[in-house]
Structures are given as C-alpha cells and as structure tokens.
Coordinates of C-alpha atoms in Angstrom, one line a residue:
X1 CA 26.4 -49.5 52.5
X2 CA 23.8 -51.4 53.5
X3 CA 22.7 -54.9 52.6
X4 CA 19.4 -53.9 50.5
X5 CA 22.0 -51.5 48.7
X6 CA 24.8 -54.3 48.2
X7 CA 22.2 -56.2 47.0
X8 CA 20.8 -54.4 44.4
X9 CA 24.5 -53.0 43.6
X10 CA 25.4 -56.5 43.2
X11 CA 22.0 -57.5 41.1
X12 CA 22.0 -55.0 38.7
X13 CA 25.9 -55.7 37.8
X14 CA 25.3 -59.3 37.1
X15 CA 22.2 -57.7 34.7
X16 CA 24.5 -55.4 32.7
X17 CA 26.8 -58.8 32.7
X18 CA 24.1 -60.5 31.4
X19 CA 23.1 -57.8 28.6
X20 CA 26.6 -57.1 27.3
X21 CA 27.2 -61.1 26.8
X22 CA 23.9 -61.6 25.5
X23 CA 24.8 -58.5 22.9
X24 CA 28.4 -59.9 21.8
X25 CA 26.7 -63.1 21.4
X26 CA 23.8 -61.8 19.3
X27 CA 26.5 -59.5 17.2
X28 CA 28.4 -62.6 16.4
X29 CA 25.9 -64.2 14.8
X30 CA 24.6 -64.0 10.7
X31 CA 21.7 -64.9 9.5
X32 CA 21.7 -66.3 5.6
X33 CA 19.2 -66.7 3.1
X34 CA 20.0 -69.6 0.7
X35 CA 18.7 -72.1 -2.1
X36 CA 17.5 -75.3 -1.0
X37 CA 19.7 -77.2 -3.0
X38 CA 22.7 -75.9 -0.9
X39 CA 20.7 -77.1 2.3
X40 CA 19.0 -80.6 0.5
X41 CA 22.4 -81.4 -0.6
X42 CA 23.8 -81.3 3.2
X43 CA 26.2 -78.9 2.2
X44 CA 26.1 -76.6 4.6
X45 CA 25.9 -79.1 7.4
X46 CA 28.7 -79.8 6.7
X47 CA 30.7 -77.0 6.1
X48 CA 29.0 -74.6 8.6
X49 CA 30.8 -76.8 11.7
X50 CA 34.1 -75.6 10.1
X51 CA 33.1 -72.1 9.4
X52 CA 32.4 -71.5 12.9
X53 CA 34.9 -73.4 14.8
X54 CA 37.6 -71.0 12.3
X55 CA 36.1 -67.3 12.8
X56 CA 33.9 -67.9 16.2
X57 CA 30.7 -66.4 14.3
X58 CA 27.8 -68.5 15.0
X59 CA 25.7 -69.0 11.5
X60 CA 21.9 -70.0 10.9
X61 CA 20.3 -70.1 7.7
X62 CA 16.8 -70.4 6.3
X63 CA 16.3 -72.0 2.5
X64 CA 14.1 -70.5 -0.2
X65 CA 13.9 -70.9 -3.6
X66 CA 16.6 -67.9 -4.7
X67 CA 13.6 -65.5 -5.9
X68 CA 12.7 -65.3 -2.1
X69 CA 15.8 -65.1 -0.7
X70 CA 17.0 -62.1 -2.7
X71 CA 13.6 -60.8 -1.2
X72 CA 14.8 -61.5 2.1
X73 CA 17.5 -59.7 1.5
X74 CA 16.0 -56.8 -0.1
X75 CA 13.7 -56.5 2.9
X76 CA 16.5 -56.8 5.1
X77 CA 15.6 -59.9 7.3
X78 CA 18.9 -61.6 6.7
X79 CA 22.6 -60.8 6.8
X80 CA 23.9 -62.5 4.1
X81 CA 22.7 -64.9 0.6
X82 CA 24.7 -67.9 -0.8
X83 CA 22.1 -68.0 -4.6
X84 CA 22.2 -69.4 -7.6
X85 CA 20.7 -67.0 -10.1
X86 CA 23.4 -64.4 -11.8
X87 CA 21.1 -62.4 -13.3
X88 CA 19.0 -62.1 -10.7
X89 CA 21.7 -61.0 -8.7
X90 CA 23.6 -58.8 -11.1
X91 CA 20.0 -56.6 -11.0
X92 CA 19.8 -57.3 -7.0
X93 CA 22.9 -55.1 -6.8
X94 CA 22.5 -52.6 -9.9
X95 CA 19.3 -52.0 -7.7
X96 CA 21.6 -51.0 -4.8
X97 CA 20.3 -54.3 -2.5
X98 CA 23.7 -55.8 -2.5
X99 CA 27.5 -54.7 -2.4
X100 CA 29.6 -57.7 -3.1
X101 CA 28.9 -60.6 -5.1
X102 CA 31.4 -63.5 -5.2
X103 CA 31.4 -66.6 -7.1
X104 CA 32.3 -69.5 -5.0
X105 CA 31.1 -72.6 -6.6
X106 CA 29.3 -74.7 -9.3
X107 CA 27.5 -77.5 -10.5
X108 CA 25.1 -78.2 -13.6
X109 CA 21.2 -78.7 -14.8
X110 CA 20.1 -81.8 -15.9
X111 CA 17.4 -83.2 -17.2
X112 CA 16.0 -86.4 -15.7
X113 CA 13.3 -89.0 -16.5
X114 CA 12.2 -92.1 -16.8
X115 CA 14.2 -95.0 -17.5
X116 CA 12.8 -96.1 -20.8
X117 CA 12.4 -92.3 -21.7
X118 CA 8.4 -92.2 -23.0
X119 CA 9.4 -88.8 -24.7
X120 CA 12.8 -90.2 -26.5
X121 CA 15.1 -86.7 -25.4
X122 CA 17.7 -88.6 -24.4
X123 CA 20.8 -87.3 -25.5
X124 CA 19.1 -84.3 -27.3
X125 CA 20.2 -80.5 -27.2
X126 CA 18.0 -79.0 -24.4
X127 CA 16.3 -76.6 -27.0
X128 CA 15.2 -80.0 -28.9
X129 CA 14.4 -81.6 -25.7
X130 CA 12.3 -78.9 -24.6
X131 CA 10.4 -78.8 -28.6
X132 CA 10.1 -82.1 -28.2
X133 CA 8.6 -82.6 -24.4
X134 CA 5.8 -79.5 -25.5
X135 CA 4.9 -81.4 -28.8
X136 CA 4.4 -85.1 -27.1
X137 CA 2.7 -83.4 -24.2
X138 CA 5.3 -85.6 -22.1
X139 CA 4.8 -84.7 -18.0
X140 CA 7.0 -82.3 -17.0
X141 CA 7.6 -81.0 -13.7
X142 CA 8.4 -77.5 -12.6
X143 CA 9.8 -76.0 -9.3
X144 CA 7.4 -72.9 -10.3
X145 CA 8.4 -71.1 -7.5
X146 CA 11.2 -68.3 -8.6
X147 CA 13.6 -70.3 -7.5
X148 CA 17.2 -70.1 -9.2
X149 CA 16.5 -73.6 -11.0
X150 CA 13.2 -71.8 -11.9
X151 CA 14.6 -69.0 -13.8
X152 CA 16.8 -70.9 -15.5
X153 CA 14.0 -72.9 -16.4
X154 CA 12.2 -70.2 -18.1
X155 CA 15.8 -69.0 -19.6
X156 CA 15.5 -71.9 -21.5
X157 CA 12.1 -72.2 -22.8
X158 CA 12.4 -68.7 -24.1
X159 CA 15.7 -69.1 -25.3
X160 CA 14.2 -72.5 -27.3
X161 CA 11.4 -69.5 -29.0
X162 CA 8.6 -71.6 -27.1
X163 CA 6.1 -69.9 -25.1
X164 CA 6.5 -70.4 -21.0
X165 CA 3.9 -73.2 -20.4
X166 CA 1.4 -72.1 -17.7
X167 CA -2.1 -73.9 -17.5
X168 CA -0.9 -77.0 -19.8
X169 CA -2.1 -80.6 -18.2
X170 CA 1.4 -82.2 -19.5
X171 CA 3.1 -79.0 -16.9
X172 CA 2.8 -79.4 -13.5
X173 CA 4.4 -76.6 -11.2
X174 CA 4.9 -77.9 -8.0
X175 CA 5.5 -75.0 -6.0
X176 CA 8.1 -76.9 -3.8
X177 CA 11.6 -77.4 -3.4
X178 CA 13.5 -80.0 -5.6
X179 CA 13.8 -82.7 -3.9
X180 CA 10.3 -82.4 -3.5
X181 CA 9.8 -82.0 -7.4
X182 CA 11.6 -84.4 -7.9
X183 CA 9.6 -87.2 -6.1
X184 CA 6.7 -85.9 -7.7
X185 CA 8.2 -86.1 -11.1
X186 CA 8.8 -90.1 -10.0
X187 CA 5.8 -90.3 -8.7
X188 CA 4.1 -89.3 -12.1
X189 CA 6.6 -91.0 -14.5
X190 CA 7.5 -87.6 -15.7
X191 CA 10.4 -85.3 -16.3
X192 CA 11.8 -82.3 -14.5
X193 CA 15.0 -80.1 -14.5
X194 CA 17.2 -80.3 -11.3
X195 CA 20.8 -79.3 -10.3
X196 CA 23.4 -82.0 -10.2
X197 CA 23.8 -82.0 -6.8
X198 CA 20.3 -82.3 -5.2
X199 CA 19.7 -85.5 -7.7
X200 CA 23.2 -87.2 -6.3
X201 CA 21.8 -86.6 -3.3
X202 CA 18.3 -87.8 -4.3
X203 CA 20.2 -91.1 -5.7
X204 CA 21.7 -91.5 -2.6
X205 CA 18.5 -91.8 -0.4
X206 CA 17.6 -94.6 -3.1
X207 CA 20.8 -96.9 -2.9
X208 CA 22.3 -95.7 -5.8
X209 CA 19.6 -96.7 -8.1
X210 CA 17.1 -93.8 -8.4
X211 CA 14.2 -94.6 -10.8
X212 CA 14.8 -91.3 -12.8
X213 CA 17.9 -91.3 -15.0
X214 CA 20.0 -88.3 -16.2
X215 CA 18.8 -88.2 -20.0
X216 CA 20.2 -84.8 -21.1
X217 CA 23.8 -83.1 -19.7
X218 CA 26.6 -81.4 -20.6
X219 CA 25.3 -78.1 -22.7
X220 CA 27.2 -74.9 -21.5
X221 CA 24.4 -73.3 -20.9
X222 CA 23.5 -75.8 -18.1
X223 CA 25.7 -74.0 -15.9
X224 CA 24.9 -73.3 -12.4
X225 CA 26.8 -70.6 -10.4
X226 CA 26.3 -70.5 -6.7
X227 CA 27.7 -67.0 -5.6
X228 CA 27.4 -65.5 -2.2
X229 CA 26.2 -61.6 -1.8
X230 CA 26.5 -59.5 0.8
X231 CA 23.8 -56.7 1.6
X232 CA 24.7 -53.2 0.8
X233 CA 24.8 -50.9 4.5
X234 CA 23.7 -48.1 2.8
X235 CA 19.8 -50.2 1.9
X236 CA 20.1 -52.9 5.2
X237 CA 21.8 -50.9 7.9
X238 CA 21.4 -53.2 10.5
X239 CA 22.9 -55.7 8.1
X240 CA 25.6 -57.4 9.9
X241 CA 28.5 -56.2 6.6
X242 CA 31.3 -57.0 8.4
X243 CA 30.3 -60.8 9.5
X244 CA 28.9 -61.1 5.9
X245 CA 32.4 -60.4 4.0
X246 CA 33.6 -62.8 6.3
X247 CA 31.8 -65.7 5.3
X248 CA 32.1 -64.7 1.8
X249 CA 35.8 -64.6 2.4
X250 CA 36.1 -67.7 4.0
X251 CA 34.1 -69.6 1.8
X252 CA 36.5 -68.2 -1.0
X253 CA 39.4 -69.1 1.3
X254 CA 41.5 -71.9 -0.1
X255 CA 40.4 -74.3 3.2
X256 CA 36.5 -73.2 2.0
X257 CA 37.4 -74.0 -1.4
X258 CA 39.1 -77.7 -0.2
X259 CA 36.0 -78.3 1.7
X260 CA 33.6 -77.9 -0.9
X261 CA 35.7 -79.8 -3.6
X262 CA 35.8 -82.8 -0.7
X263 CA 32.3 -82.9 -0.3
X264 CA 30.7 -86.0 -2.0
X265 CA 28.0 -88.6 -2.2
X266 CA 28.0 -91.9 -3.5
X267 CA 31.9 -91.1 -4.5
X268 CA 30.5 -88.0 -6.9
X269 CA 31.2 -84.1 -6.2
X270 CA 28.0 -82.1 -5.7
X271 CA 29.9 -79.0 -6.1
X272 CA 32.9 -77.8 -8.0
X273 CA 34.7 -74.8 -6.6
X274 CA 36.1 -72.0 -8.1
X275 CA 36.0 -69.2 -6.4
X276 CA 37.2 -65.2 -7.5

C-alpha cells in the first residue's frame, strides 16, 4: 500500500472517529422547553450541574412562558418540558402531543403591591381582590403572554364572574416574563400576580426589602404545579423519549426531590417537592 493510500486509509478513519463521537455526543444530549420562573429563580442552574454529573446526558433549555413551550413541543423543537399549567397540559396530551406527565414540584400565586396598598386588598379573597382592583381602576400588571402564570390569571378572573380585562388603562399586559412584570409593576406603583418563587428571588436582588409586598396568599386555588412532560414518539419521532423519561425520573428521584427542597433564597424555599 502506498503512502497516498495509507494516507487517505488513515484520514478517512479518524473522519468516521470524528462522526461517530460527534453522534453519541449529540444523542446524549436533551433539549427542554420551560417557564421562566424555573430559569429566573436559578433553579435549574443549580440543579442541572447534578443532573448531568449523575446520568452523563448533557441538558440545555430555552424559557418561555408555558403557552409557548407546549408549542415547542407540539412542533417538536424540543425533547422534553418542565410547565406549570395542568390544564394546559392535561389537553397537550389528550391531544396526543405528550406521553408522560409527572408532577414534580410546587409553589404558590401571590398577589403583590405597594406598601401602603392604594387599592386596600390586602388580606382579601382573591375573587374580592380582583372585584375590588377592576372597580378602583387600581394598576394592574399582566404577564399577557400565555404563560402558565397567565392562564391562571384569567382562571381567576373568570372564576371571579368578571370579564377578562383587555384594552382597560388601569391593565397593562406586559408581554414579558415576570421578573420583568414585576419591575414594571414597581415601576408604576401597581399590582401584578407572580409565583412565590420568582418574587423571593426578586427580593433577593433588592436586599431583602423589595418595594412591593405580598398583600394576598394562601387561597387553595393559588396553587402552582410545576410538572415535567415528555413528548409522545408516536407525534415527535425524533424526540429524544428515552433521555426525556430520564430526567423526568431523576427529577422525581428522592436525590432530585432533596435538591429542590434544599434550594433557597434569603433562607425561604422557592419550591416544595412532591413528586408522583
């Protein structure tokens, strides 16, 4: 054999080399859609590091209000979701989008607002809040962008008998995530509807003193249910299933579970755990 041969002997082994570690390396990694609180909060910075050092599957995520990440998953861009908007994704897999769907943590809705509370809903029932913010015109922010903390939104003001606001001054929909809202809502003096978690974390970029206070908590029906859905082969079938139950499985695990209950901020939980 000669050299010119050896040579390209030799050069097109190191190619197919090249090409079959580049392919385990590319099947090894998911891709998730999730909410923004999930992401704002720094949970997943911090639990990702352990995800991957356990199961050697390398995981990247892009965040979206919930609305458009169950898009992304119907459209099949992504691998896997981690949302927060049950009936959303009860429907996403009646619709035959999604296989599995596991609940794997929580936190509530509040309702913030100015200190000295212009409106006076502090300590009302969020149906009486929400009477109460329409009839004194009081500025209220909303995500307005299908998000999970959206829909819930709109649960509410329907479930109140009061007509979803659209083109009201006192409404403002930002179109943005909620931290984002959220300065805007302080910015304007107003009030908004957040998860638990992202205002903790919006306290803690303040010192501990944030200029919006929690005014309303505690109703049952402020529950918020993060759950992580994998994509059904059958609609995605490049969907990576297998890598997907994985992450659902480990984030169920009882070390997932541990991790999430140990995350805090300012000494508060941002998420409680209870996975099924």
């Amino acid at each position: 054999m000669n050299r010119s041969k050896i040579f390209t002997f030799i050069s097109a082994l190191i190619f197919t080399m090249i090409m079959v570690i580049n392919t385990q390396a590319q099947d090894n990694s998911l891709m998730m859609a999730t909410t923004t609180s999930t992401d704002n909060t720094g949970l997943l910075d911090y639990l990702i590091p352990h995800f991957e050092k356990q199961t050697d599957i390398v995981l990247k995520w892009t965040s979206t209000g919930t609305g458009k990440a169950l898009k992304l998953g119907q459209n099949c861009d992504v691998d896997v979701l981690l949302v927060h908007a049950p009936s959303a994704e009860k429907k996403f897999i009646e619709k035959g989008y999604g296989k599995d769907r596991r609940q794997i943590m929580y936190n509530d809705f509040i309702i913030i607002g100015p200190a000295n509370d212009p409106a006076g809903v502090k300590g009302k029932s969020i149906s009486d809040v929400l009477i109460t913010i329409k009839s004194r015109q009081a500025l209220f922010m909303s995500r307005g962008d299908d998000s999970g903390t959206h829909k819930k939104e709109k649960q509410l003001w329907q479930e109140s008998n009061i007509p979803l606001p659209d083109k009201e001054n006192w409404y403002v929909q930002t179109g943005q995530g909620m931290l984002a809202t959220i300065n805007v809502a302080q910015e304007k003096e107003g009030y908004t509807m957040t998860d638990r978690g992202t205002y903790i974390k919006y306290q803690s970029y303040k010192g501990g003193n944030a200029p919006l206070k929690i005014l309303v908590e505690g109703d049952s029906i402020l529950l918020n249910q993060y759950s992580v859905l994998t994509l059904d082969p059958r609609n995605c079938a490049n969907a990576k299933y297998d890598l997907a139950l994985q992450f659902s499985d480990w984030m169920a695990s009882q070390n997932g579970q541990d991790l999430i209950r140990d995350f805090k901020l300012l000494g508060q939980k941002l998420f409680i755990p209870n996975a099924k």
